[in-house]
């Protein structure tokens, strides 16, 4: 079988529709920041926003996964990546994340030590659709089945973190922020 390579730069193609939210945030920061923070404060606010967004995009762009005879190699944008030999991979599946009416999917591996690793470049979403996602996942599964004995393939049980969707995390985060704000306000008035 041929080695498979899935690269972030093949999946994460910048487009105006993807950059529009960032541009809107920057314009809003310029307009509101100038009146509330002054020129220096606005400059720092914009630089801080870019300091968060640019590295995230660069790491996504440089990330990749390779599937071959030696196992699965995962690189998140820095270094040569980490190779997980086939004998350490006990399960392969697709994680679906539902948020705001859309679904994003990413292939992932489960290792014998209980860790889960999503494979960069082997994902699909409404913003970054990959027409051949299911075909590529099947090619990954074929490599895994060819390279492991059936007794090594063990589906891991569901854990608490499997139920932590972005929506649940957002609701929990909002509750925590509201509770902290309430405590701060209560302490200031006492």
XYZ file of C-alpha atoms in Angstrom:
190
model
C 0.000 0.000 0.000
C 1.098 3.546 -0.642
C 2.058 5.936 2.130
C -0.625 8.544 2.841
C 0.097 12.171 3.687
C -2.554 14.622 4.869
C -1.372 18.229 5.085
C -3.008 21.179 6.776
C -2.088 23.466 3.891
C -4.152 21.280 1.543
C -7.167 21.563 3.844
C -6.960 25.043 5.376
C -7.104 27.301 2.352
C -7.480 30.965 3.273
C -10.404 32.727 1.642
C -12.144 36.060 2.106
C -15.127 34.389 3.750
C -12.798 32.848 6.354
C -10.862 36.077 6.911
C -13.972 38.264 7.092
C -14.669 37.630 10.822
C -11.076 38.566 11.701
C -11.292 41.699 9.574
C -14.577 42.657 11.257
C -12.997 42.213 14.703
C -10.004 44.343 13.694
C -12.206 47.111 12.250
C -14.370 47.071 15.390
C -11.251 47.299 17.524
C -10.041 50.254 15.449
C -13.321 52.141 15.677
C -14.164 51.487 19.319
C -10.575 51.331 20.529
C -9.665 54.731 19.150
C -12.480 56.420 21.048
C -12.081 54.444 24.294
C -8.377 53.513 24.484
C -6.556 56.052 22.335
C -4.014 55.305 19.615
C -1.505 53.415 21.764
C -4.132 51.226 23.449
C -5.766 50.446 20.114
C -2.425 49.505 18.590
C -1.708 47.117 21.484
C -5.197 45.617 21.206
C -4.787 44.963 17.474
C -1.271 43.568 17.929
C -2.565 41.253 20.678
C -5.355 39.997 18.426
C -2.911 39.341 15.577
C -0.444 37.711 18.013
C -3.171 35.173 18.860
C -4.549 34.610 15.351
C -1.432 34.487 13.164
C 0.422 31.698 15.043
C -2.778 29.642 15.176
C -3.145 29.888 11.416
C 0.564 29.152 10.808
C 0.479 26.021 12.987
C -2.704 24.824 11.261
C -1.128 25.472 7.862
C 2.086 23.574 8.749
C 0.392 20.593 10.473
C 0.331 17.187 8.785
C -0.234 13.461 9.297
C 1.502 10.554 7.588
C 0.265 6.964 7.464
C 2.747 4.304 6.409
C 4.393 1.008 7.214
C 5.952 2.366 10.425
C 2.610 3.665 11.796
C 0.944 7.055 12.036
C 3.041 10.209 12.376
C 1.340 13.340 13.697
C 2.880 16.822 13.490
C 1.070 19.894 14.805
C 3.270 22.414 13.003
C 6.493 22.207 15.013
C 9.327 19.747 14.540
C 9.241 16.366 12.804
C 6.180 15.041 14.597
C 5.618 11.925 16.692
C 5.235 8.474 15.209
C 2.805 6.019 16.791
C 3.745 2.469 15.687
C 0.898 0.219 14.605
C 1.237 -2.008 17.674
C 0.462 1.064 19.854
C -2.743 1.952 17.973
C -5.730 0.059 19.313
C -8.582 1.928 17.575
C -9.301 4.331 14.718
C -12.492 6.343 14.408
C -14.000 9.675 13.425
C -15.018 12.273 15.986
C -17.961 14.420 15.005
C -18.439 17.777 16.700
C -21.776 19.524 16.309
C -21.993 23.254 16.906
C -24.235 26.014 15.589
C -26.082 23.693 13.241
C -22.975 22.412 11.473
C -20.885 19.296 11.897
C -17.115 18.984 11.736
C -15.381 15.618 11.615
C -11.799 14.583 12.293
C -10.106 11.197 12.127
C -8.376 10.127 15.321
C -6.377 7.253 16.727
C -6.513 5.710 20.194
C -3.230 4.460 21.612
C -2.631 1.613 24.037
C -1.766 4.093 26.821
C -5.263 5.632 26.582
C -4.388 8.758 24.619
C -6.382 10.044 21.684
C -4.786 11.871 18.805
C -6.661 13.709 16.081
C -4.936 13.577 12.733
C -4.163 17.027 11.336
C -5.087 17.365 7.690
C -7.622 14.539 7.872
C -10.720 16.512 8.791
C -13.749 18.128 7.216
C -16.149 20.899 8.165
C -18.553 23.375 6.631
C -15.821 26.030 6.489
C -13.120 23.658 5.198
C -14.914 20.873 3.307
C -12.921 17.837 2.200
C -14.787 15.940 -0.504
C -12.624 12.838 -0.129
C -12.710 12.709 3.690
C -14.591 9.382 3.965
C -12.357 7.785 1.316
C -9.209 8.916 3.144
C -10.536 7.670 6.490
C -11.235 4.293 4.881
C -7.678 4.253 3.497
C -6.399 4.904 7.051
C -8.581 2.094 8.418
C -7.307 -0.233 5.676
C -3.692 0.493 6.701
C -4.580 -0.100 10.363
C -6.364 -3.395 9.657
C -3.537 -4.559 7.387
C -0.873 -3.683 9.983
C -2.488 -5.013 13.173
C -3.853 -8.323 14.373
C -7.625 -8.395 15.090
C -6.946 -9.098 18.779
C -5.065 -5.766 19.044
C -8.109 -3.786 17.868
C -10.080 -2.832 20.958
C -12.733 -0.130 20.927
C -12.180 2.101 23.975
C -15.119 2.746 26.293
C -16.783 6.156 26.234
C -15.402 8.556 28.789
C -16.658 11.747 30.379
C -14.656 13.874 27.943
C -16.565 12.309 25.038
C -19.622 14.212 26.228
C -17.782 17.555 26.469
C -18.799 19.218 23.214
C -17.906 22.835 22.420
C -21.481 23.803 23.302
C -21.262 22.157 26.737
C -17.878 23.783 27.372
C -19.291 27.157 26.313
C -22.251 26.841 28.671
C -20.013 25.733 31.558
C -17.564 28.561 30.819
C -20.391 31.103 30.786
C -21.692 29.822 34.124
C -18.201 30.034 35.673
C -17.612 33.557 34.328
C -21.024 34.704 35.565
C -20.401 33.186 39.011
C -16.972 34.843 39.299
C -18.425 38.181 38.184
C -21.231 37.830 40.755
C -18.734 37.116 43.534
C -16.567 40.096 42.526
C -19.559 42.437 42.475
C -20.800 41.070 45.808
C -17.365 41.582 47.401
C -17.123 45.140 46.099
C -20.499 46.062 47.638
C -19.766 44.552 51.036
